[in-house]
GROMACS .gro file of C-alpha atoms in nm:
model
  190
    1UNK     CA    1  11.684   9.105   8.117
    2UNK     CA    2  11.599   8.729   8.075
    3UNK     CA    3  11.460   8.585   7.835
    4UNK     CA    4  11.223   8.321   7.982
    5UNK     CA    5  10.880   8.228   7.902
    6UNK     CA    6  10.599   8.478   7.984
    7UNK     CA    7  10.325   8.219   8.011
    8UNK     CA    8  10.259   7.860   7.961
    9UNK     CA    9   9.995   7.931   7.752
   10UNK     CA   10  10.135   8.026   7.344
   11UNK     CA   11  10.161   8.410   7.337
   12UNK     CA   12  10.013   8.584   7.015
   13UNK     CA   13  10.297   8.815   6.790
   14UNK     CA   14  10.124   9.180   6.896
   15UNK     CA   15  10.058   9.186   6.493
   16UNK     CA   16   9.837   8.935   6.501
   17UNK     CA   17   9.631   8.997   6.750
   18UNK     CA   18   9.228   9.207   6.637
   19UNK     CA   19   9.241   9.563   6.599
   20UNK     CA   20   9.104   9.673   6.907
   21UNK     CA   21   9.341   9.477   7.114
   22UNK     CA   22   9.671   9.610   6.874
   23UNK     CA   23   9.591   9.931   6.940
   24UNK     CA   24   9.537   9.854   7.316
   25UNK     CA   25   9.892   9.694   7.379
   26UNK     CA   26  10.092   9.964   7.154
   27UNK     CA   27   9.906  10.270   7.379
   28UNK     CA   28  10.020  10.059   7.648
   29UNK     CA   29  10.352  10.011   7.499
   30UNK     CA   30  10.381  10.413   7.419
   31UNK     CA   31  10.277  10.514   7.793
   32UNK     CA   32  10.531  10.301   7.963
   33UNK     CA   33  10.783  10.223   7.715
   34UNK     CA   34  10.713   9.861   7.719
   35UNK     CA   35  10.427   9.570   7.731
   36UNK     CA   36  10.324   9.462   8.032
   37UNK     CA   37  10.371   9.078   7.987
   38UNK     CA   38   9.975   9.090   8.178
   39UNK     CA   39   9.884   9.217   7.798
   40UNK     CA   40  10.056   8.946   7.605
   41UNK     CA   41   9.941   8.634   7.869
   42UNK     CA   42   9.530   8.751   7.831
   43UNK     CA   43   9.623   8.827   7.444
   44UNK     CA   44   9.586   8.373   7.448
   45UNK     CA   45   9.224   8.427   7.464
   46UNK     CA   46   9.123   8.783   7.294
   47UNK     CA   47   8.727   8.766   7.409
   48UNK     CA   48   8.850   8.711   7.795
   49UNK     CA   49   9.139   8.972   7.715
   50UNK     CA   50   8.868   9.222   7.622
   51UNK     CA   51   8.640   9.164   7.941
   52UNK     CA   52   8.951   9.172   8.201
   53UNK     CA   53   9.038   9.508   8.073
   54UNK     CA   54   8.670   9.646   8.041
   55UNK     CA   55   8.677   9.515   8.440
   56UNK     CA   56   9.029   9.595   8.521
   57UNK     CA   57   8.922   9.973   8.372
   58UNK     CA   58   8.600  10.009   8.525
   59UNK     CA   59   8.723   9.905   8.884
   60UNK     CA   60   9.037  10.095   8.898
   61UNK     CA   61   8.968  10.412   8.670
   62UNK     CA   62   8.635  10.501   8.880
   63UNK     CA   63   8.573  10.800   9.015
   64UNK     CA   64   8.539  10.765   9.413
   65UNK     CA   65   8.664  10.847   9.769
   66UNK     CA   66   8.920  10.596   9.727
   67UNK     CA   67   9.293  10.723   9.561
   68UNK     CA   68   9.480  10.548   9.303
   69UNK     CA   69   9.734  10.484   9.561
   70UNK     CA   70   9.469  10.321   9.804
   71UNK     CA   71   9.297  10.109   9.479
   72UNK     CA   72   9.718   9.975   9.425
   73UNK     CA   73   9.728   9.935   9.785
   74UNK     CA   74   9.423   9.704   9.792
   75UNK     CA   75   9.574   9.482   9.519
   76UNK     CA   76   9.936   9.443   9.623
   77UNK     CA   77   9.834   9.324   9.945
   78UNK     CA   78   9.539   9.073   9.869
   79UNK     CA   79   9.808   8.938   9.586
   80UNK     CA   80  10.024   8.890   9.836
   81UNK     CA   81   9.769   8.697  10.039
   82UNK     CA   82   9.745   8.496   9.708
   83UNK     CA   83  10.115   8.418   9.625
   84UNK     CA   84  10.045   8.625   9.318
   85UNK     CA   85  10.400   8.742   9.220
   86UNK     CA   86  10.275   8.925   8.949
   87UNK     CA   87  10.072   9.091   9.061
   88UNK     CA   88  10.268   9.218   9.364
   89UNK     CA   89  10.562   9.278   9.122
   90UNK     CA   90  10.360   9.519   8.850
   91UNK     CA   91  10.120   9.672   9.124
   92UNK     CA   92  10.365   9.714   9.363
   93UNK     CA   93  10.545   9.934   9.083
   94UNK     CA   94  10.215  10.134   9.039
   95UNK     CA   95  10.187  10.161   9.392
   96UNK     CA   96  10.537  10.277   9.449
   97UNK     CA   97  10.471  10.565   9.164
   98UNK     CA   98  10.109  10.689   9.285
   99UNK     CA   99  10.197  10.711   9.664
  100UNK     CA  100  10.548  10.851   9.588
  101UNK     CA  101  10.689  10.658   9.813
  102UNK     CA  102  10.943  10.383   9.773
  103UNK     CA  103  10.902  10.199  10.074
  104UNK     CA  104  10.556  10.144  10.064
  105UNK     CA  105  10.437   9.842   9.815
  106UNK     CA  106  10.735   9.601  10.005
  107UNK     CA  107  10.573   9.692  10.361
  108UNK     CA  108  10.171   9.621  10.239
  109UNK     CA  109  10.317   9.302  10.047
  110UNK     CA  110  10.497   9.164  10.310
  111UNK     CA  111  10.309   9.272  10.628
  112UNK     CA  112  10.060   9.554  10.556
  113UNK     CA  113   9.978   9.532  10.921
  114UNK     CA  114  10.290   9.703  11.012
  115UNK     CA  115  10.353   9.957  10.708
  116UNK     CA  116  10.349  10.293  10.712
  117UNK     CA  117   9.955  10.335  10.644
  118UNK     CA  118   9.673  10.559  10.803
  119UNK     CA  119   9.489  10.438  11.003
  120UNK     CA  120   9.179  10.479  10.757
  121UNK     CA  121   9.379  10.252  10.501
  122UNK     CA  122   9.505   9.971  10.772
  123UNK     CA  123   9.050   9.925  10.796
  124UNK     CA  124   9.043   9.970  10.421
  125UNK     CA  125   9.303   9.649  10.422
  126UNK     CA  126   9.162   9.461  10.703
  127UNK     CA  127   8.867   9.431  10.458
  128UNK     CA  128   8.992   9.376  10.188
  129UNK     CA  129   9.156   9.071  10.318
  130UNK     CA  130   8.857   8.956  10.504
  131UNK     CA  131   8.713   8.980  10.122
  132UNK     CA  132   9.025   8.783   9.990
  133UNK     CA  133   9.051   8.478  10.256
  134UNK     CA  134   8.701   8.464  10.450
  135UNK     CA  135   8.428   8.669  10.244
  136UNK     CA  136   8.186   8.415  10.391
  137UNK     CA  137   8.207   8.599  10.729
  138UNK     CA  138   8.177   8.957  10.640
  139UNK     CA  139   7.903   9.109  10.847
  140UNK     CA  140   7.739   9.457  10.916
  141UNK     CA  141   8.024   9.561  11.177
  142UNK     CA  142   8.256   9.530  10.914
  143UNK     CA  143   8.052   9.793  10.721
  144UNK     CA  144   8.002  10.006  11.050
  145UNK     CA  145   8.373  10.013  11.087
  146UNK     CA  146   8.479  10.130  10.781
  147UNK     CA  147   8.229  10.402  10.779
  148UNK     CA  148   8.396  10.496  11.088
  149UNK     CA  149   8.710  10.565  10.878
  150UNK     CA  150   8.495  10.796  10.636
  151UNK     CA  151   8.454  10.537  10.402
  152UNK     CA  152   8.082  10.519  10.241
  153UNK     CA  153   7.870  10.235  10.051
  154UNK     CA  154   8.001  10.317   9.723
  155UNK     CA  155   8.373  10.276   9.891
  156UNK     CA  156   8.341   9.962  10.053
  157UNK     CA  157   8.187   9.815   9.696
  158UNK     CA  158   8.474   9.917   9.534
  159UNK     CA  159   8.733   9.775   9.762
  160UNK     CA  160   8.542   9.428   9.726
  161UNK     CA  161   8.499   9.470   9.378
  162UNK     CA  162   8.862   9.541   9.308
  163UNK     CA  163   8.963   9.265   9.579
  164UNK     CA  164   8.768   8.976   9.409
  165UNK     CA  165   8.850   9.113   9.047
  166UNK     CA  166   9.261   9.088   9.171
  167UNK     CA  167   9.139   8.765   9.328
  168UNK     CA  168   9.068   8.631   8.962
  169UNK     CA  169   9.357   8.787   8.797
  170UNK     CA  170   9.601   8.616   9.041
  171UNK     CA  171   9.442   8.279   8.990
  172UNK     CA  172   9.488   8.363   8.618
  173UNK     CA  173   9.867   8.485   8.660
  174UNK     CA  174   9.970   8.215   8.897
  175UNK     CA  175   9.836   7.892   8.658
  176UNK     CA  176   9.987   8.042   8.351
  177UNK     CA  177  10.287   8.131   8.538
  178UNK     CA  178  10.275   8.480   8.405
  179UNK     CA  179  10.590   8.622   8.454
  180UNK     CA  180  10.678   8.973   8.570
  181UNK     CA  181  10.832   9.210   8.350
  182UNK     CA  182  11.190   9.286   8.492
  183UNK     CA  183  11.112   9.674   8.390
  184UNK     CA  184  10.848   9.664   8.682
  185UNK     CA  185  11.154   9.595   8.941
  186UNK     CA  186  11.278   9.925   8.961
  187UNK     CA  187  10.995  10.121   8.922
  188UNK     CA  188  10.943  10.390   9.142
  189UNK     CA  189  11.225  10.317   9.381
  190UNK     CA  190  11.504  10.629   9.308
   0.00000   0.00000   0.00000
């Protein structure tokens, strides 16, 4: 454990921060034994804090076609794209526990065009990255194509919507040089 600086932005004492946002970070803390330093980096400003979470939630808790494997999938590999170590650190932990599979969040962060993905998830990450790094050229083929692979309207929204949400929160992460936890390391790997 180190004990460097989470953010360069001051980070709030949990005690002080409003209600609603206490009892958010110690439910986080109780589910997974520990804050996500994601938490205590948005805590700087608690109006934006409230409206990433309220996005963060409505993106990734939604009910769809897509699993929560596939929605992790989406954001370690357009974080990648984005030099976003947090984000590829903490997701790739969630992503390693949802698909059960250890292997998995290195190969999409690294190269997801040669990890161990269906073929229905390699399209679902082809778009997301054309959403990441060239949204400007995203054209009705790319919408034919994924409902090729099963995927509907509702789908492809939400795998743009999640892409351009992480697409904020790695800007975020990577100018207040938010730091990873070290808990989110080992996560999922034995």
């Amino acid at each position: 454990m180190t004990d460097a600086a989470i953010s360069r932005y001051p980070v709030p004492d949990i005690n002080d921060l409003p209600d609603d946002l206490k009892e958010m970070v110690l439910t986080v803390q109780e589910k997974s034994g520990f804050v996500p330093n994601v938490f205590l980096g948005m805590a700087h400003r608690p109006d934006e804090m409230r409206a990433f979470f309220a996005m963060h939630d409505a993106l990734m808790e939604r009910e769809g076609n897509l699993t929560k494997a596939e929605k992790e999938m989406i954001v370690v590999a357009t974080s990648a794209a984005n030099g976003c170590q947090y984000c590829v650190v903490a997701h790739g932990a969630i992503l390693r526990i949802r698909a059960k599979n250890p292997l998995i969040a290195d190969q999409v962060a690294i190269n997801y065009r040669k990890a161990d993905i269906t073929p229905r998830q390699m399209a679902m990450l082809d778009f997301a990255m054309k959403v990441c790094l060239d949204s400007r050229s995203i054209n009705d083929d790319d919408f034919e194509t994924l409902r090729g692979h099963g995927f509907d309207d509702e789908d492809i929204w939400d795998i743009a919507g999640i892409t351009a949400f992480f697409g904020l929160s790695n800007r975020v992460a990577n100018f207040t040089s938010m730091r990873p936890n070290d808990e989110f390391y080992a996560m999922g790997r034995g």
